[in-house]
Amino acid sequence: MLDRLGITATSLCALHCILLPVLLPVLSLLGIEFLGSHESEHIFLFATLILGSFALFSGFKRYHRKIYPFYLLFLGGFIYWHKHSVDESMQPIMIIVGACLLIAAHVVNLKLCNNCRTCSDHECGSEMN
């Protein structure tokens, strides 16, 4: 459940970032221009990373004991967070790469959890990677 919510939140965040240049004039007309600020983007990304951490930790602890979904999550978050430090032409690429890594972390976690539900607890917990 948390993974699906994380995928949705990450997708909405990426959509927000990609559509922001088009929607910025509309946001100011509606009085919600704060949604276009770097701070609101960072807050939303931080919330997405916290949600993702809970989802991945839950899967890690209860089922699969694999650490690599965390690598995907934090690498995606790092790339996404630093998109403003590169040239404007590279920002859409960083958004897409960061969002894909965040989504991949949740998808991998879901697959690991679903695969591990069919094995015994002893088998899943003994494979530490």
C-alpha positions as CSV (number, residue, x, y, z in Angstrom):
1,M,0.0,0.0,0.0
2,L,2.8,2.5,0.9
3,D,4.7,1.6,-2.2
4,R,1.7,2.3,-4.4
5,L,1.2,5.6,-2.6
6,G,4.9,6.4,-3.1
7,I,4.7,5.7,-6.8
8,T,1.7,8.0,-7.0
9,A,3.4,10.8,-5.0
10,T,6.5,10.5,-7.1
11,S,4.6,10.6,-10.4
12,L,2.6,13.6,-9.2
13,C,5.8,15.4,-8.2
14,A,7.4,14.7,-11.6
15,L,4.3,15.9,-13.4
16,H,4.2,19.0,-11.3
17,C,7.9,19.8,-12.1
18,I,7.4,19.2,-15.8
19,L,4.1,21.2,-16.1
20,L,5.2,24.0,-13.8
21,P,6.5,26.3,-16.6
22,V,3.1,26.1,-18.3
23,L,1.0,26.4,-15.1
24,L,3.0,29.1,-13.4
25,P,0.9,32.0,-14.7
26,V,-2.3,30.1,-13.8
27,L,-1.0,29.5,-10.2
28,S,-0.5,33.2,-9.6
29,L,-4.0,34.0,-10.9
30,L,-5.4,31.4,-8.4
31,G,-3.3,32.8,-5.6
32,I,-1.4,29.6,-5.1
33,E,1.9,30.6,-6.6
34,F,3.8,29.1,-3.6
35,L,3.4,25.7,-5.4
36,G,5.9,27.0,-7.9
37,S,8.6,27.7,-5.5
38,H,11.8,25.6,-5.0
39,E,10.9,25.3,-1.3
40,S,7.6,23.7,-2.0
41,E,9.2,21.3,-4.4
42,H,11.8,20.4,-1.8
43,I,9.1,19.9,0.9
44,F,7.1,17.6,-1.4
45,L,10.2,15.7,-2.4
46,F,11.3,15.3,1.3
47,A,7.8,14.0,2.1
48,T,8.0,11.6,-0.8
49,L,11.4,10.3,0.5
50,I,10.1,9.9,4.0
51,L,7.1,8.0,2.7
52,G,9.4,5.9,0.5
53,S,11.7,5.1,3.4
54,F,8.8,3.9,5.5
55,A,7.5,1.7,2.6
56,L,10.9,0.3,1.9
57,F,11.8,-0.3,5.5
58,S,8.5,-2.1,6.0
59,G,9.3,-4.5,3.1
60,F,12.9,-4.9,4.2
61,K,12.0,-5.8,7.8
62,R,8.9,-7.9,7.1
63,Y,9.9,-9.8,4.0
64,H,13.0,-9.6,1.9
65,R,15.9,-8.1,3.8
66,K,17.4,-6.6,0.6
67,I,19.0,-3.1,0.9
68,Y,19.3,-2.1,-2.8
69,P,15.8,-0.5,-3.1
70,F,17.1,2.1,-0.6
71,Y,20.0,2.8,-3.0
72,L,17.5,3.5,-5.8
73,L,15.3,5.7,-3.6
74,F,18.1,7.9,-2.2
75,L,20.0,8.2,-5.5
76,G,16.7,9.2,-7.2
77,G,16.0,11.7,-4.4
78,F,19.6,13.1,-4.7
79,I,19.3,13.6,-8.4
80,Y,15.9,15.1,-8.1
81,W,16.9,17.4,-5.2
82,H,19.9,18.8,-7.2
83,K,18.1,19.5,-10.4
84,H,18.3,23.2,-9.9
85,S,22.1,23.1,-9.7
86,V,22.5,22.2,-13.4
87,D,21.7,24.1,-16.7
88,E,18.0,24.6,-17.3
89,S,18.2,22.4,-20.4
90,M,19.3,19.4,-18.2
91,Q,16.6,19.9,-15.6
92,P,13.9,17.8,-17.4
93,I,16.3,15.0,-17.8
94,M,17.2,15.1,-14.1
95,I,13.5,15.1,-13.2
96,I,12.8,12.1,-15.4
97,V,15.9,10.1,-14.1
98,G,15.2,11.0,-10.5
99,A,11.5,10.2,-10.7
100,C,12.2,6.9,-12.5
101,L,14.7,5.9,-9.8
102,L,12.2,6.7,-7.1
103,I,9.5,4.8,-8.8
104,A,11.9,1.9,-9.5
105,A,12.7,1.7,-5.8
106,H,9.0,1.1,-5.0
107,V,8.4,-1.3,-7.9
108,V,11.5,-3.4,-6.8
109,N,10.3,-3.3,-3.2
110,L,6.8,-4.5,-4.3
111,K,8.3,-7.3,-6.4
112,L,10.6,-8.4,-3.6
113,C,7.8,-8.4,-1.1
114,N,5.4,-10.3,-3.4
115,N,8.1,-12.9,-4.2
116,C,9.0,-13.4,-0.6
117,R,5.5,-13.9,0.6
118,T,5.6,-17.4,-1.0
119,C,8.7,-18.6,0.8
120,S,9.2,-19.4,4.4
121,D,10.4,-16.7,6.8
122,H,13.7,-18.5,7.4
123,E,14.6,-18.5,3.7
124,C,13.8,-14.8,3.2
125,G,15.7,-13.6,6.3
126,S,18.8,-15.6,5.6
127,E,19.6,-13.9,2.3
128,M,21.2,-10.7,3.4
129,N,22.3,-8.5,0.5
